[in-house]
Coordinates of C-alpha atoms and ligand atoms in Angstrom, one line a residue:
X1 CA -25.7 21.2 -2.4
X2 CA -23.5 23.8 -0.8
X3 CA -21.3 26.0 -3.3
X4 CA -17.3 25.0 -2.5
X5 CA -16.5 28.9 -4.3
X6 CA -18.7 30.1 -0.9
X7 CA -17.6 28.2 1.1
X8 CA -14.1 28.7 0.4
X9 CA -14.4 32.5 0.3
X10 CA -15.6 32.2 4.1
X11 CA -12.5 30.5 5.6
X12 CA -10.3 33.1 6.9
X13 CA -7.1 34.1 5.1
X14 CA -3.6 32.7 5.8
X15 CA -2.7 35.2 7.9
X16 CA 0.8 34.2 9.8
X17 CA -0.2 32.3 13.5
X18 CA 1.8 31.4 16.1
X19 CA 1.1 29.1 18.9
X20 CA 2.5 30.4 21.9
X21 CA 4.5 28.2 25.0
X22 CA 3.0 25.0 24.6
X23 CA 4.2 21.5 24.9
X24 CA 5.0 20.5 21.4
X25 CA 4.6 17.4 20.5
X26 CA 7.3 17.4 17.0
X27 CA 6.8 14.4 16.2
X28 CA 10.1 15.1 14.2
X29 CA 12.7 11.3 13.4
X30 CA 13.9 11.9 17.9
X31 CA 10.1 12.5 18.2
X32 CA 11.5 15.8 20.0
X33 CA 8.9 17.0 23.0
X34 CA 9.8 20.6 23.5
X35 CA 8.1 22.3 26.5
X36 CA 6.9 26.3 26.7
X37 CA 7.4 26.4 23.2
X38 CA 6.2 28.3 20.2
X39 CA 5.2 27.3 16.4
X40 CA 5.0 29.5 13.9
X41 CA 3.4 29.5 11.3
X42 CA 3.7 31.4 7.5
X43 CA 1.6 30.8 4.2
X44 CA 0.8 27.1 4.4
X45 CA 4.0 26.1 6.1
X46 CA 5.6 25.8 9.4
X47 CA 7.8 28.1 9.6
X48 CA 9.2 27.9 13.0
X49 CA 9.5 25.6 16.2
X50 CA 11.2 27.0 19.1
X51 CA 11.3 29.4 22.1
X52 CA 10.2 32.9 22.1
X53 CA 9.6 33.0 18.2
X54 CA 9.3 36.3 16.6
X55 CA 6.1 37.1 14.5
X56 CA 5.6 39.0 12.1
X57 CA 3.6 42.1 11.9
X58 CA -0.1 40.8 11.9
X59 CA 0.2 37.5 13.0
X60 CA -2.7 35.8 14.9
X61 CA -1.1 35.0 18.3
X62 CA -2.7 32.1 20.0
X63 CA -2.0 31.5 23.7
X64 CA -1.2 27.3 23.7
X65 CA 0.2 27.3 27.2
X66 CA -1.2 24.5 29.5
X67 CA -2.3 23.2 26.1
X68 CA -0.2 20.2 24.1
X69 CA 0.4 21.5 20.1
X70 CA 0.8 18.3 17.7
X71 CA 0.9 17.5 13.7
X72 CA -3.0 17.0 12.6
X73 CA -4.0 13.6 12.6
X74 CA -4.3 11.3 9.5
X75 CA -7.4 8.9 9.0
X76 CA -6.2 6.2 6.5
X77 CA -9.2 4.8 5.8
X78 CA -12.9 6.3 6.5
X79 CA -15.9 5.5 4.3
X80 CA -17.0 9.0 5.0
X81 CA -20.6 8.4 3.0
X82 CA -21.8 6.1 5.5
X83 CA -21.6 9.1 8.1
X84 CA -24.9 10.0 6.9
X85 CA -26.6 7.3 8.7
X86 CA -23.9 8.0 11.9
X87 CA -24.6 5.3 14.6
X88 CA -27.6 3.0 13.0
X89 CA -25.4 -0.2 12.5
X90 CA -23.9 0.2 16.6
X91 CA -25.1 -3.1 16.8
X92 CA -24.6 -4.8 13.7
X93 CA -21.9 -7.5 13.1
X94 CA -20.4 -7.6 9.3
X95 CA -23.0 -9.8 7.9
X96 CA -25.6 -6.9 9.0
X97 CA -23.1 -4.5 7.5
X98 CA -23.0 -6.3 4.1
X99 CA -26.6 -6.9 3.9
X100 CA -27.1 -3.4 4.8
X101 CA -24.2 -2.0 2.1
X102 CA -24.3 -4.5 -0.9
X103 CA -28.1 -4.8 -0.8
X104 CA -30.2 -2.8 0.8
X105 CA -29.5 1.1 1.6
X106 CA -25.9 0.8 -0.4
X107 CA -27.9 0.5 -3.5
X108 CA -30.6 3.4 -2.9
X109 CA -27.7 6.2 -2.1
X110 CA -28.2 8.6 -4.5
X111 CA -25.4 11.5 -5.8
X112 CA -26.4 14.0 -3.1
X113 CA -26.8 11.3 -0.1
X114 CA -23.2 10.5 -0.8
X115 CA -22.6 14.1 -0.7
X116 CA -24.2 14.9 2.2
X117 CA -22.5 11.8 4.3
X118 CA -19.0 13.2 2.9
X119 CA -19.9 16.8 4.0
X120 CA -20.4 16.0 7.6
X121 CA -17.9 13.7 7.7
X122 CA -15.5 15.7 6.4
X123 CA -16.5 18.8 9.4
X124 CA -16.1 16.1 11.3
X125 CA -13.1 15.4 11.3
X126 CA -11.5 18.7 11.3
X127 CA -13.1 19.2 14.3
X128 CA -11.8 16.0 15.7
X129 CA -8.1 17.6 14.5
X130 CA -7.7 14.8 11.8
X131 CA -6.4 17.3 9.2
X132 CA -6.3 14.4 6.3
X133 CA -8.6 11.5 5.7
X134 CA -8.9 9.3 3.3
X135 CA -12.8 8.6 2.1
X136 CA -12.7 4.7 0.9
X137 CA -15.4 5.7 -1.2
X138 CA -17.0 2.2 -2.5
X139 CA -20.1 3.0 -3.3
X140 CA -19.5 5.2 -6.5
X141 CA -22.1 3.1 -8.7
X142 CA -22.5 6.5 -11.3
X143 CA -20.3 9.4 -12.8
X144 CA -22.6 11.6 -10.7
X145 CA -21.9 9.9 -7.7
X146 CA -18.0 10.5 -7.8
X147 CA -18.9 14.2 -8.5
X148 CA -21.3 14.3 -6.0
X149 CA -18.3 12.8 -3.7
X150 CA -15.6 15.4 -4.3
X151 CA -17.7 18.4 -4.8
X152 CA -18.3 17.8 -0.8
X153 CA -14.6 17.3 -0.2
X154 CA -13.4 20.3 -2.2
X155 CA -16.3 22.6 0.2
X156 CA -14.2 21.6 3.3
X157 CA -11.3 23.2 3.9
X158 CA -9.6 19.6 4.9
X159 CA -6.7 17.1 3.0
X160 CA -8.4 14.6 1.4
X161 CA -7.8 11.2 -0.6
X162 CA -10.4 10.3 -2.5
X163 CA -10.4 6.3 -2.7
X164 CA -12.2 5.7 -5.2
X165 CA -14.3 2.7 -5.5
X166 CA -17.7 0.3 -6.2
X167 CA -19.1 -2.1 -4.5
X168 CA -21.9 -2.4 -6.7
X169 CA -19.9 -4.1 -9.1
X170 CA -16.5 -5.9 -10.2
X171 CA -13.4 -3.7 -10.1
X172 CA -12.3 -4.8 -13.5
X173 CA -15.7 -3.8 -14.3
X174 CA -15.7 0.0 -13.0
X175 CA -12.0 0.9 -13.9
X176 CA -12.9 -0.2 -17.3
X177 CA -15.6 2.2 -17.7
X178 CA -14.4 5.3 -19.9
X179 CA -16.2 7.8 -17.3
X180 CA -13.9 6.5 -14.7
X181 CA -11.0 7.1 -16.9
X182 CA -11.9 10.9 -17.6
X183 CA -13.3 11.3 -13.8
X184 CA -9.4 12.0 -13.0
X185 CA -8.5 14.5 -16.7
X186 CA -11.7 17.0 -15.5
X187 CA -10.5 16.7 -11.2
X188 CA -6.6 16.7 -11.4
X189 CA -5.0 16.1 -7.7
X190 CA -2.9 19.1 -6.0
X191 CA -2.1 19.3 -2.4
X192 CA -5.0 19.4 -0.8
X193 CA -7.0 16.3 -2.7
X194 CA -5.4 12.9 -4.3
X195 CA -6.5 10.0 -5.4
X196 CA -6.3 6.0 -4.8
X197 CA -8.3 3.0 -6.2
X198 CA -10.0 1.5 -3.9
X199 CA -11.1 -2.4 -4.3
X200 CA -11.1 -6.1 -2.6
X201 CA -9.4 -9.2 -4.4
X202 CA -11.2 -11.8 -3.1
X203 CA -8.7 -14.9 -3.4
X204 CA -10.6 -15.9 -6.7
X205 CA -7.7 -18.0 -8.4
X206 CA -8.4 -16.5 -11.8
X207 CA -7.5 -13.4 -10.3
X208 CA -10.1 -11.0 -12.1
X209 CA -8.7 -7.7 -10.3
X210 CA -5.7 -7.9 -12.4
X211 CA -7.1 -5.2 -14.6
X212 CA -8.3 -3.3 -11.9
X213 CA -4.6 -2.9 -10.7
X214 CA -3.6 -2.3 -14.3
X215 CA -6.2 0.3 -14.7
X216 CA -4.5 1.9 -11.1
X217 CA -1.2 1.8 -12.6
X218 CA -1.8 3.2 -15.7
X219 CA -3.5 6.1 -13.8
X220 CA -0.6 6.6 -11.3
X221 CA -2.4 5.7 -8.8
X222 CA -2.0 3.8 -5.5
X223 CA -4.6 0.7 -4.6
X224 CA -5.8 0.7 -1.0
X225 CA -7.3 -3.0 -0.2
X226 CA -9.5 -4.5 3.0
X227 CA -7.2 -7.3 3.0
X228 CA -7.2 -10.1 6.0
X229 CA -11.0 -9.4 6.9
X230 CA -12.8 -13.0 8.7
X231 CA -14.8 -14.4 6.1
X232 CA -14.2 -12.1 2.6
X233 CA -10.9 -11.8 1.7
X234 CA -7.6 -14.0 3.2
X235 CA -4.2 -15.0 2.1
X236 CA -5.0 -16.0 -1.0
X237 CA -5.8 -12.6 -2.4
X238 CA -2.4 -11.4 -0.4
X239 CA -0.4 -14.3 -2.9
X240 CA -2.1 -13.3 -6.3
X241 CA -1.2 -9.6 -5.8
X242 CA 2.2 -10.6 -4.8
X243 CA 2.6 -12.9 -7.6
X244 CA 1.5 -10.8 -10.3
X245 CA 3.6 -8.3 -9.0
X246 CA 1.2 -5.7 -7.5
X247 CA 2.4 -5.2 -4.3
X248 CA 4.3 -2.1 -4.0
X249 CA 4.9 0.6 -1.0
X250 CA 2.1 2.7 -1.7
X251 CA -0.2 0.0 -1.0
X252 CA -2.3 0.2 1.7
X253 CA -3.7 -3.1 3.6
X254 CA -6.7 -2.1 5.5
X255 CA -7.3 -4.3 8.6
X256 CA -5.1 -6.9 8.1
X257 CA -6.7 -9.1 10.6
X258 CA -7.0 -12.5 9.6
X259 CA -3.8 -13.2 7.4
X260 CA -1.0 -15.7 8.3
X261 CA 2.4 -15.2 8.9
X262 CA 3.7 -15.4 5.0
X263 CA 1.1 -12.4 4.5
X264 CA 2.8 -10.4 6.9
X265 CA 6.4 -11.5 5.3
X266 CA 4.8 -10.4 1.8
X267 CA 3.5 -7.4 3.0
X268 CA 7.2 -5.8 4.5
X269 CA 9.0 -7.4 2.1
X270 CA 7.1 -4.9 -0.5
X271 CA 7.1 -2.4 1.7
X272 CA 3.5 -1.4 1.8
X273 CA 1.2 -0.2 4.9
X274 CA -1.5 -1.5 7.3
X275 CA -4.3 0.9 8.6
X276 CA -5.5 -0.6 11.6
X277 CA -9.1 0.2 12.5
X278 CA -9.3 -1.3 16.4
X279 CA -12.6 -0.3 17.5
X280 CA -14.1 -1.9 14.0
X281 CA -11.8 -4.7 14.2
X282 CA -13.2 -5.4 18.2
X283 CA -16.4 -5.2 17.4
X284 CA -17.4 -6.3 13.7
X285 CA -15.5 -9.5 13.1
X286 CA -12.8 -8.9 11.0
X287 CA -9.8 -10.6 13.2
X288 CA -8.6 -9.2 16.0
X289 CA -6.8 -6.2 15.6
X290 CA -3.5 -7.0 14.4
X291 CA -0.7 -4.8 15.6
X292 CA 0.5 -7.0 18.0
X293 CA 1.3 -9.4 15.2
X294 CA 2.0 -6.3 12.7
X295 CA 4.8 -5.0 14.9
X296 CA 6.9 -7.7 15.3
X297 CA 7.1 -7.9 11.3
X298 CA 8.4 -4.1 10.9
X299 CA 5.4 -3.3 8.7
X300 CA 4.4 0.6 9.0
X301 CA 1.1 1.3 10.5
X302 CA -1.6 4.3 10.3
X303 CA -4.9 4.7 12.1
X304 CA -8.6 4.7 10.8
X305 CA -11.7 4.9 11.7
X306 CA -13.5 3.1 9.1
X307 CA -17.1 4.1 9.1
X308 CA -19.3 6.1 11.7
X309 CA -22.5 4.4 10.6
X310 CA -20.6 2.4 13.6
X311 CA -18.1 4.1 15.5
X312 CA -16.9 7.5 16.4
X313 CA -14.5 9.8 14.2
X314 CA -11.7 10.6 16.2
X315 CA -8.4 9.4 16.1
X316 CA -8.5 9.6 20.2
X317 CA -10.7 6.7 20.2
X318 CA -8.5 4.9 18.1
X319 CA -5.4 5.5 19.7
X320 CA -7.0 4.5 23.0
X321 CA -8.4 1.4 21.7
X322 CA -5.3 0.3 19.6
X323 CA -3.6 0.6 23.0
X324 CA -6.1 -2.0 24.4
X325 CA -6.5 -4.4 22.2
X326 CA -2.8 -4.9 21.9
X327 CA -2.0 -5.0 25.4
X328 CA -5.2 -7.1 26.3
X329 CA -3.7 -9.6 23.8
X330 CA 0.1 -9.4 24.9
X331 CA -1.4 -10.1 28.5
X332 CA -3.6 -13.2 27.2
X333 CA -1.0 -14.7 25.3
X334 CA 1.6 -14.7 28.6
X335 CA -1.3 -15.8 30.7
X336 CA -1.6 -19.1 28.4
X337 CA 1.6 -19.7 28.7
X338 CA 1.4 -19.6 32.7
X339 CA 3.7 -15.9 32.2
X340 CA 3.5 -12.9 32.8
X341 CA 4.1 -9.0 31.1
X342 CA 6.0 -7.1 33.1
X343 CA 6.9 -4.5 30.4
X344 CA 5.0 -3.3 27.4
X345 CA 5.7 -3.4 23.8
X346 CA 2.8 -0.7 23.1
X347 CA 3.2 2.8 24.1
X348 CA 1.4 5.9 24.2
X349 CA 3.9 8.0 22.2
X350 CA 4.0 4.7 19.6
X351 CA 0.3 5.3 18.6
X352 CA 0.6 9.0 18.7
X353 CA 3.2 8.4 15.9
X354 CA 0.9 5.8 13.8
X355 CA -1.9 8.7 13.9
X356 CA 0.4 11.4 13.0
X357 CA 3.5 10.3 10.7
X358 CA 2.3 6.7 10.1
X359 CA -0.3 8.4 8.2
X360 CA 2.3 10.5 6.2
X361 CA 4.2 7.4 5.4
X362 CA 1.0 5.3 4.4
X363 CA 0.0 8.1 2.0
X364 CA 3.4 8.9 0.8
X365 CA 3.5 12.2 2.0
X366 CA 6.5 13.3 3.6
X367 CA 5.9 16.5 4.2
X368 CA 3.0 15.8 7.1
X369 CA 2.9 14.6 10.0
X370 CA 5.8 16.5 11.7
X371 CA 6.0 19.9 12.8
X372 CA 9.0 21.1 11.6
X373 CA 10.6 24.0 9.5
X374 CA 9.3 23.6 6.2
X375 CA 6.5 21.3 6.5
X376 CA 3.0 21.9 5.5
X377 CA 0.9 23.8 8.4
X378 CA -1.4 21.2 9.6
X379 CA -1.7 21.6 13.3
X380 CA -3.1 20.5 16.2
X381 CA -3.6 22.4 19.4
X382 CA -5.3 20.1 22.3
X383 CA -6.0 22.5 25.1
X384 CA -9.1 22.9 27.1
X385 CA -8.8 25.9 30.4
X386 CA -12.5 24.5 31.2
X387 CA -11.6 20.6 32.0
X388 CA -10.0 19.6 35.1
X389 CA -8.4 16.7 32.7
X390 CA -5.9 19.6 31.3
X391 CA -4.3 19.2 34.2
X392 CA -1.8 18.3 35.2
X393 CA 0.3 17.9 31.9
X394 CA 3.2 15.6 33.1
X395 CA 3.2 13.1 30.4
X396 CA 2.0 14.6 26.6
X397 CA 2.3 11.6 24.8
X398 CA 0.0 9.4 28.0
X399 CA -2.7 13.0 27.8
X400 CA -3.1 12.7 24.0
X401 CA -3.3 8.5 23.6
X402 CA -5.6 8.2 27.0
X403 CA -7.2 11.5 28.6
X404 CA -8.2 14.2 25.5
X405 CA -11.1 13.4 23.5
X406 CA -12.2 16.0 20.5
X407 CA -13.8 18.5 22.8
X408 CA -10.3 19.2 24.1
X409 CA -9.2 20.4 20.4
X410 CA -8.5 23.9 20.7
X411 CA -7.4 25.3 17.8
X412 CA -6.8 23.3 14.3
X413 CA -4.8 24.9 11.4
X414 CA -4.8 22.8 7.6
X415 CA -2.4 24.0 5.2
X416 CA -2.1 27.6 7.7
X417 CA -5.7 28.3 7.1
X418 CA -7.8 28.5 11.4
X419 CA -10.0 25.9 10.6
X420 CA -10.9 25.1 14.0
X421 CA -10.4 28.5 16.7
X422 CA -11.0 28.4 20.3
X423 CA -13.2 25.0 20.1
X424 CA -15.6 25.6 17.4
X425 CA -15.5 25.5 14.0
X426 CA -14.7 27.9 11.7
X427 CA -16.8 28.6 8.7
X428 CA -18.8 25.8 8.9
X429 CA -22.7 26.1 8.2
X430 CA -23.4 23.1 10.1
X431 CA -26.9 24.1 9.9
X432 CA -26.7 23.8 6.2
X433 CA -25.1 20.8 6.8
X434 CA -27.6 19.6 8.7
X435 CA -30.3 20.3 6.3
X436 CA -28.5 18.1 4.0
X437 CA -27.8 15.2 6.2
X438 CA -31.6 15.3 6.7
X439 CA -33.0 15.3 4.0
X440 CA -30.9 12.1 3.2
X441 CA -32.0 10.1 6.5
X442 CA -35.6 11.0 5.4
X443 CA -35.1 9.6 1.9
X444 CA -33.5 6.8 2.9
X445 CA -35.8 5.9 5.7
X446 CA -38.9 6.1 3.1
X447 CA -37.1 4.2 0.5
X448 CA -36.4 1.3 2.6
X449 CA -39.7 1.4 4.2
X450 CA -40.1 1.5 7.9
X451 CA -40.5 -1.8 8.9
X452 CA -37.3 -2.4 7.3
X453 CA -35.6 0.8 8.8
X454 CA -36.4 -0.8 11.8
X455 CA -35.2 -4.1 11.4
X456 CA -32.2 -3.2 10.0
X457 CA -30.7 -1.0 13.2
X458 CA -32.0 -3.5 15.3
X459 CA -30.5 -6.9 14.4
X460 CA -32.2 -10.1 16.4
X461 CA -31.0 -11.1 19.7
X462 CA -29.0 -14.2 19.7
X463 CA -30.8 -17.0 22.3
X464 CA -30.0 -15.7 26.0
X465 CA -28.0 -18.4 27.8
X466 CA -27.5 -17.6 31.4
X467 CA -25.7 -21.0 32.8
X468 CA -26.8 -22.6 35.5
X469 CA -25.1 -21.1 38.8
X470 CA -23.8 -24.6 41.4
X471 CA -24.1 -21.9 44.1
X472 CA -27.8 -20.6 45.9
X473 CA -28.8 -18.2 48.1
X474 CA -32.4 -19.9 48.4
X475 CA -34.0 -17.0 49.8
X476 CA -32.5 -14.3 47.8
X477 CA -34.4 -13.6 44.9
X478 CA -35.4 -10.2 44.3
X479 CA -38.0 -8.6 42.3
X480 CA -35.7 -5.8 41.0
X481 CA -32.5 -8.1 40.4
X482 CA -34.8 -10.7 38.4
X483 CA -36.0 -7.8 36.8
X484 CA -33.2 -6.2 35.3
X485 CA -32.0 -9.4 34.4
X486 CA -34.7 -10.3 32.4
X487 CA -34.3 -7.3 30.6
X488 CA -30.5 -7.1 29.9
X489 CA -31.0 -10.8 28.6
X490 CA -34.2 -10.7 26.4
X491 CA -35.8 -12.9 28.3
X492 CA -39.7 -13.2 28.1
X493 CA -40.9 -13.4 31.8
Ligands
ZN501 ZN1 -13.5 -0.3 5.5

């Protein structure tokens, strides 16, 4: 395991920095764009947004012209131990997913595997420029493991939440347990790490979560909740929280998906948020992704990435695909009704604001998100001399949401400390890292057994049905077309 006391002693001091003549993004309450601008920054704060800014004596001076400078990102929701296994479930539907976390590897993750998939997910996102995630860590089935968890978040310099959870067994279980208690008196929170509980209420009418929300209360702490996901949890677990009197604005409703109309009411009349995970919404089967519906109901929104044992990292992918999926469906529904959208609801500089201060909000945290006098230094400078996609700049909000991607992330500062400097990583050991990651995919892999390894990233292919097509070319039937066909579809001959 790496030491945090290294680690921490190699990220460079807060020296003051100041970003020179680049289009800021504010992302302050007029969402203020300021071009050939400067932001500077002093101890962990922003001291500064303006033209020509003067620095102080020793400050690093980083050129941000024909680059865009914007608050660091804010993942709501990331189970950041499953990174360790990044992209084996890329074809795997939920049920794969649940037989995969409930039963099979879920179980066999050890202290250090949990460690090691929080490590490089935590890099991982710094270098992506999301400054704060939150690690929906269910799969704390031991003291050890919840050590193992935060010892890896406290050796990155990020903002972390720690969301801490168990799917190994019931909430009112886990929170009872005195180790869980205690977990929180030897790791207080400060700026830089809190905490939520993290747990499903699965519509049970006997509503056994009650305690676990009682536990959360008594703690202080904020309950984060996959609520509205096809097939698990539904309305019914949205009315018993509302009923006992456990929804409250620090709650956070993860997905959101599948829930009717009176869920949504529920949800903004308590004020609490949805993090909206599109690209795990399109693809595992929660519900569609639900900010068309969300939007019209005044409920704040965040971002997330939810897991990379599927999906990538970055909040550019999800501010791309939130785009999508909401207009795709704005279209569809018009279409069905013989109309058609002329204007859209959606736009870039909307989802730049759901991954910036929609974050903030959802965690409670209003000094993020913005940059503005005063607020803490997480900052975001997208800028890249070597791609002709920096160019031109005409619309910042339009560059962010659809043309940079996390190779374009210049320079990233979290709480004024260079975690991120001309495109690479600062202080990371990413070999170490590495190493670690390793030695968990190896463990894993001979735990489960090969055969099962196997089986489990590759789930069956469903029966191919190609339909029968009225209209021939009789003669036209070549090798190579027939070929790939076969191929694409499974089929045998
Ligand atoms: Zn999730």
């Amino acid at each position: 395991m790496t030491d945090p006391d290294e680690v921490a002693a190699s990220w460079p001091d807060r020296r003051p920095v100041v970003l020179r003549g680049g289009t800021v993004l504010t992302m302050d309450d007029a969402h203020t764009v300021l071009t050939d601008a400067d932001v500077l920054v002093t101890g962990d704060r922003i001291a500064a947004v303006g033209a020509s800014l003067e620095a102080p004596e020793g400050a690093v001076e980083i050129d941000a012209t024909r680059g865009i400078v914007m608050p660091g990102m804010i993942d709501t929701h990331r189970h950041m131990w499953q990174t360790a296994m990044r992209a084996y479930g890329a074809d795997w539907t939920l049920t794969q997913y649940f037989v995969w976390n409930y039963l099979e590897h879920g179980r066999k993750f050890r202290p250090e595997d949990i460690g090691a998939g929080n490590l490089v997910s935590a890099w991982e996102a710094l270098e992506a420029g999301v400054t704060t995630s939150v690690d929906w860590s269910h799969n704390l089935h031991t003291p050890d493991h919840a050590e193992a968890a935060i010892d890896a978040l406290r050796a990155v310099p990020g903002r972390f939440v720690l969301a801490y959870g168990n799917i190994q067994a019931g909430p009112w279980e886990w929170t009872a347990d005195p180790a869980f208690r205690s977990f929180f008196g030897r790791h207080p929170a400060d700026d830089m790490l809190g905490y939520q509980i993290a747990f499903d209420v699965t519509g049970d009418p006997a509503f056994p979560e009650k305690a676990a929300f009682e536990a959360a209360r008594e703690l202080g702490l904020p309950v984060t909740t996959h609520a509205g996901v096809w097939g698990a949890t539904n309305d019914d677990g949205i009315r018993l929280m509302h009923e006992h009197g456990f929804m409250t604005p620090e709650n956070i409703y993860v997905h959101a998906a599948t829930l009717s109309t009176d869920s949504y009411h529920r949800i903004a009349a308590t004020g609490g948020s949805i993090s909206v995970s599109t690209e795990s919404e399109q693809s595992a089967g929660q519900g569609y992704p639900p900010t068309w519906q969300v939007r019209r109901h005044g409920i704040p929104v965040s971002m997330s990435m939810d897991t990379s044992v599927w999906w990538s990292g970055d909040l550019f992918s999800a501010m791309r695909a939130t785009l999508g999926a909401d207009r795709a469906r704005e279209h569809l529904e018009a279409h069905m009704k013989g109309e058609t959208v002329t204007h859209h609801a959606l736009r870039a500089e909307h989802v730049v604001d759901w991954a910036t201060r929609g974050g903030a909000h959802a965690l409670g945290r209003d000094d993020l998100g913005r940059l503005q006098p005063g607020m803490k230094a997480d900052v975001v400078l997208i800028k890249n001399d070597a791609s002709p996609v920096s160019f031109p700049l005409v619309n910042p909000y339009g560059h962010v949401a659809f043309q940079a991607q996390r190779g374009d992330v210049h320079t990233v500062l979290v709480d004024g400390r260079l975690v991120k400097h001309e495109n690479k990583l600062v202080g990371a050991d990413l070999a170490a890292v590495r190493r670690t990651v390793e030695a968990t995919v190896d463990y894993l892999r001979s735990a489960l057994g090969e055969q099962a390894w196997a089986a489990g990233m590759n789930p069956d292919l469903p029966h191919p049905q190609v339909l029968d097509n009225p209209y021939q070319y009789t003669e036209f039937k070549s090798e190579s077309t027939h070929g790939a066909r076969g191929s694409l579809f499974g089929e045998d001959s």
